[in-house]
PDB file of C-alpha atoms in Angstrom:
ATOM      1  CA  MET M   1      -5.213  39.260  14.888  1.00 67.00           C
ATOM      2  CA  SER M   2      -7.296  41.793  15.557  1.00 73.00           C
ATOM      3  CA  ILE M   3      -5.704  45.057  17.196  1.00 81.00           C
ATOM      4  CA  THR M   4      -7.681  46.952  19.664  1.00 83.00           C
ATOM      5  CA  ALA M   5      -8.027  50.464  20.084  1.00 85.00           C
ATOM      6  CA  SER M   6      -5.593  50.330  23.125  1.00 87.00           C
ATOM      7  CA  GLN M   7      -2.930  48.816  21.067  1.00 88.00           C
ATOM      8  CA  PHE M   8      -3.350  51.947  18.537  1.00 87.00           C
ATOM      9  CA  ARG M   9      -3.443  54.471  20.898  1.00 90.00           C
ATOM     10  CA  ALA M  10      -0.260  53.085  22.495  1.00 92.00           C
ATOM     11  CA  ALA M  11       1.866  52.599  19.607  1.00 92.00           C
ATOM     12  CA  ARG M  12       1.089  56.121  18.714  1.00 91.00           C
ATOM     13  CA  ALA M  13       2.204  57.069  22.013  1.00 92.00           C
ATOM     14  CA  MET M  14       5.362  55.173  21.886  1.00 91.00           C
ATOM     15  CA  LEU M  15       6.496  56.615  17.956  1.00 91.00           C
ATOM     16  CA  ASP M  16       5.481  60.394  19.201  1.00 92.00           C
ATOM     17  CA  TRP M  17       2.665  60.171  16.734  1.00 93.00           C
ATOM     18  CA  SER M  18       0.207  62.719  16.907  1.00 92.00           C
ATOM     19  CA  PRO M  19      -2.921  60.725  15.170  1.00 90.00           C
ATOM     20  CA  GLU M  20      -2.715  63.398  12.283  1.00 91.00           C
ATOM     21  CA  LYS M  21       0.498  62.066  11.950  1.00 93.00           C
ATOM     22  CA  LEU M  22      -0.930  58.501  11.857  1.00 93.00           C
ATOM     23  CA  GLY M  23      -3.684  59.388   9.584  1.00 92.00           C
ATOM     24  CA  GLU M  24      -1.352  60.843   7.081  1.00 94.00           C
ATOM     25  CA  ALA M  25       0.679  57.731   7.101  1.00 94.00           C
ATOM     26  CA  ALA M  26      -1.807  55.407   7.131  1.00 93.00           C
ATOM     27  CA  GLY M  27      -3.871  57.241   4.176  1.00 93.00           C
ATOM     28  CA  VAL M  28      -6.720  57.855   6.759  1.00 91.00           C
ATOM     29  CA  ASP M  29      -8.942  60.520   7.737  1.00 89.00           C
ATOM     30  CA  PRO M  30      -7.725  61.795  11.231  1.00 84.00           C
ATOM     31  CA  ALA M  31     -11.915  61.756  12.084  1.00 86.00           C
ATOM     32  CA  ASP M  32     -12.055  58.051  11.256  1.00 86.00           C
ATOM     33  CA  LEU M  33      -8.975  57.434  13.238  1.00 87.00           C
ATOM     34  CA  ALA M  34     -10.157  59.286  16.274  1.00 86.00           C
ATOM     35  CA  SER M  35     -13.604  57.221  15.819  1.00 85.00           C
ATOM     36  CA  PHE M  36     -11.756  53.950  15.555  1.00 83.00           C
ATOM     37  CA  GLU M  37      -9.290  54.450  18.603  1.00 83.00           C
ATOM     38  CA  SER M  38     -12.321  55.812  20.927  1.00 83.00           C
ATOM     39  CA  GLY M  39     -14.324  52.341  19.947  1.00 76.00           C
ATOM     40  CA  GLN M  40     -16.960  54.270  18.302  1.00 74.00           C
ATOM     41  CA  SER M  41     -16.439  52.677  14.437  1.00 66.00           C
ATOM     42  CA  GLY M  42     -16.942  48.971  15.668  1.00 63.00           C
ATOM     43  CA  SER M  43     -14.352  46.728  13.639  1.00 66.00           C
ATOM     44  CA  ASP M  44     -13.520  48.142  10.558  1.00 77.00           C
ATOM     45  CA  HIS M  45     -11.242  45.635   9.336  1.00 83.00           C
ATOM     46  CA  GLN M  46     -10.021  47.836   6.358  1.00 87.00           C
ATOM     47  CA  LEU M  47      -8.934  50.493   8.587  1.00 86.00           C
ATOM     48  CA  ASN M  48      -7.250  48.342  11.319  1.00 87.00           C
ATOM     49  CA  ASP M  49      -5.387  46.849   8.330  1.00 89.00           C
ATOM     50  CA  LYS M  50      -3.844  50.378   6.913  1.00 91.00           C
ATOM     51  CA  LEU M  51      -3.315  51.240  10.857  1.00 91.00           C
ATOM     52  CA  ARG M  52      -1.677  48.010  11.537  1.00 91.00           C
ATOM     53  CA  THR M  53       0.399  48.362   8.130  1.00 92.00           C
ATOM     54  CA  ALA M  54       1.770  51.983   8.762  1.00 93.00           C
ATOM     55  CA  LEU M  55       2.447  51.234  12.580  1.00 92.00           C
ATOM     56  CA  GLU M  56       4.543  47.978  11.867  1.00 91.00           C
ATOM     57  CA  LYS M  57       6.341  49.833   8.987  1.00 90.00           C
ATOM     58  CA  ALA M  58       7.614  52.362  11.958  1.00 91.00           C
ATOM     59  CA  GLY M  59       8.566  49.761  14.065  1.00 90.00           C
ATOM     60  CA  ILE M  60       5.946  48.494  16.144  1.00 91.00           C
ATOM     61  CA  SER M  61       5.406  44.876  16.731  1.00 89.00           C
ATOM     62  CA  PHE M  62       1.851  43.540  18.208  1.00 89.00           C
ATOM     63  CA  ILE M  63       1.606  40.915  20.595  1.00 86.00           C
ATOM     64  CA  ASP M  64      -1.268  39.044  20.588  1.00 81.00           C
ATOM     65  CA  ASN M  65      -3.377  38.517  23.681  1.00 76.00           C
ATOM     66  CA  ASN M  66      -1.671  35.367  25.332  1.00 68.00           C
ATOM     67  CA  GLN M  67       1.222  35.069  22.831  1.00 67.00           C
ATOM     68  CA  THR M  68       4.014  35.577  25.192  1.00 66.00           C
ATOM     69  CA  SER M  69       3.039  33.987  28.682  1.00 62.00           C
ATOM     70  CA  ALA M  70      -0.225  32.978  29.896  1.00 65.00           C
ATOM     71  CA  ALA M  71      -0.539  35.487  32.073  1.00 66.00           C
ATOM     72  CA  GLY M  72      -0.349  38.474  29.626  1.00 72.00           C
ATOM     73  CA  GLY M  73      -3.179  40.700  27.316  1.00 78.00           C
ATOM     74  CA  PRO M  74      -2.710  42.153  24.388  1.00 82.00           C
ATOM     75  CA  GLY M  75       0.728  44.601  23.897  1.00 85.00           C
ATOM     76  CA  LEU M  76       3.142  46.054  21.334  1.00 87.00           C
ATOM     77  CA  ARG M  77       7.217  45.967  21.579  1.00 87.00           C
ATOM     78  CA  LEU M  78       8.752  48.976  20.074  1.00 87.00           C
ATOM     79  CA  LEU M  79      11.596  47.298  17.867  1.00 84.00           C
ATOM     80  CA  LYS M  80      15.241  48.266  17.365  1.00 71.00           C
ATOM     81  CA  SER M  81      16.132  49.801  14.143  1.00 66.00           C
ATOM     82  CA  PRO M  82      19.572  47.772  12.530  1.00 54.00           C
ATOM     83  CA  GLY M  83      21.417  50.817  13.513  1.00 57.00           C
ATOM     84  CA  GLU M  84      20.790  50.296  16.913  1.00 59.00           C
ATOM     85  CA  PHE M  85      22.202  46.866  17.455  1.00 54.00           C
ATOM     86  CA  ASP M  86      25.605  46.051  18.484  1.00 57.00           C
ATOM     87  CA  THR M  87      27.505  44.468  15.923  1.00 56.00           C
ATOM     88  CA  ASP M  88      31.020  45.404  16.730  1.00 63.00           C
ATOM     89  CA  GLN M  89      32.651  41.922  16.977  1.00 62.00           C
ATOM     90  CA  SER M  90      36.024  43.323  17.736  1.00 68.00           C
ATOM     91  CA  GLU M  91      35.696  42.455  21.590  1.00 67.00           C
ATOM     92  CA  THR M  92      34.131  38.606  20.843  1.00 66.00           C
ATOM     93  CA  VAL M  93      36.440  35.363  21.563  1.00 65.00           C
ATOM     94  CA  GLN M  94      36.005  32.295  19.647  1.00 66.00           C
ATOM     95  CA  TYR M  95      37.851  29.131  21.295  1.00 69.00           C
ATOM     96  CA  LYS M  96      38.517  26.753  19.222  1.00 70.00           C
ATOM     97  CA  GLU M  97      37.505  23.772  21.396  1.00 68.00           C
ATOM     98  CA  HIS M  98      33.926  25.236  21.144  1.00 64.00           C
ATOM     99  CA  LEU M  99      34.021  25.457  17.370  1.00 65.00           C
ATOM    100  CA  ALA M 100      33.868  21.886  16.946  1.00 67.00           C
ATOM    101  CA  PRO M 101      30.924  19.472  17.009  1.00 65.00           C
ATOM    102  CA  ASP M 102      30.970  17.922  19.903  1.00 68.00           C
ATOM    103  CA  ALA M 103      27.553  15.815  19.216  1.00 68.00           C
ATOM    104  CA  PRO M 104      25.887  13.540  16.675  1.00 69.00           C
ATOM    105  CA  THR M 105      23.840  15.563  14.032  1.00 69.00           C
ATOM    106  CA  GLY M 106      20.333  16.607  15.222  1.00 68.00           C
ATOM    107  CA  ALA M 107      21.674  16.068  18.426  1.00 66.00           C
ATOM    108  CA  GLY M 108      20.378  19.934  19.071  1.00 63.00           C
ATOM    109  CA  GLY M 109      21.934  22.689  21.483  1.00 56.00           C
TER     110      GLY M 109
END
């Protein structure tokens, strides 16, 4: 999947990262990053991979063109950290009648 310059700029904005911070995280010269984000450097796959890896480690998930809907274009999502999930099961209710299988194996659902 090829990431667009717009997606990289948006990912930096979601993380509130400066170009210098992303350059440091990816091991990339900020001048190369600026050229890449402006679309002047063409398609440098090695640079693209370094930036993508750094942003994904920081919690960004890139969405390919038309991946989630036919009307959608390329995008991204900021994933929640494990500490943000509600894992408190103290208010979870399990009814015995719903725990027993009620369909043949392989029926789905």
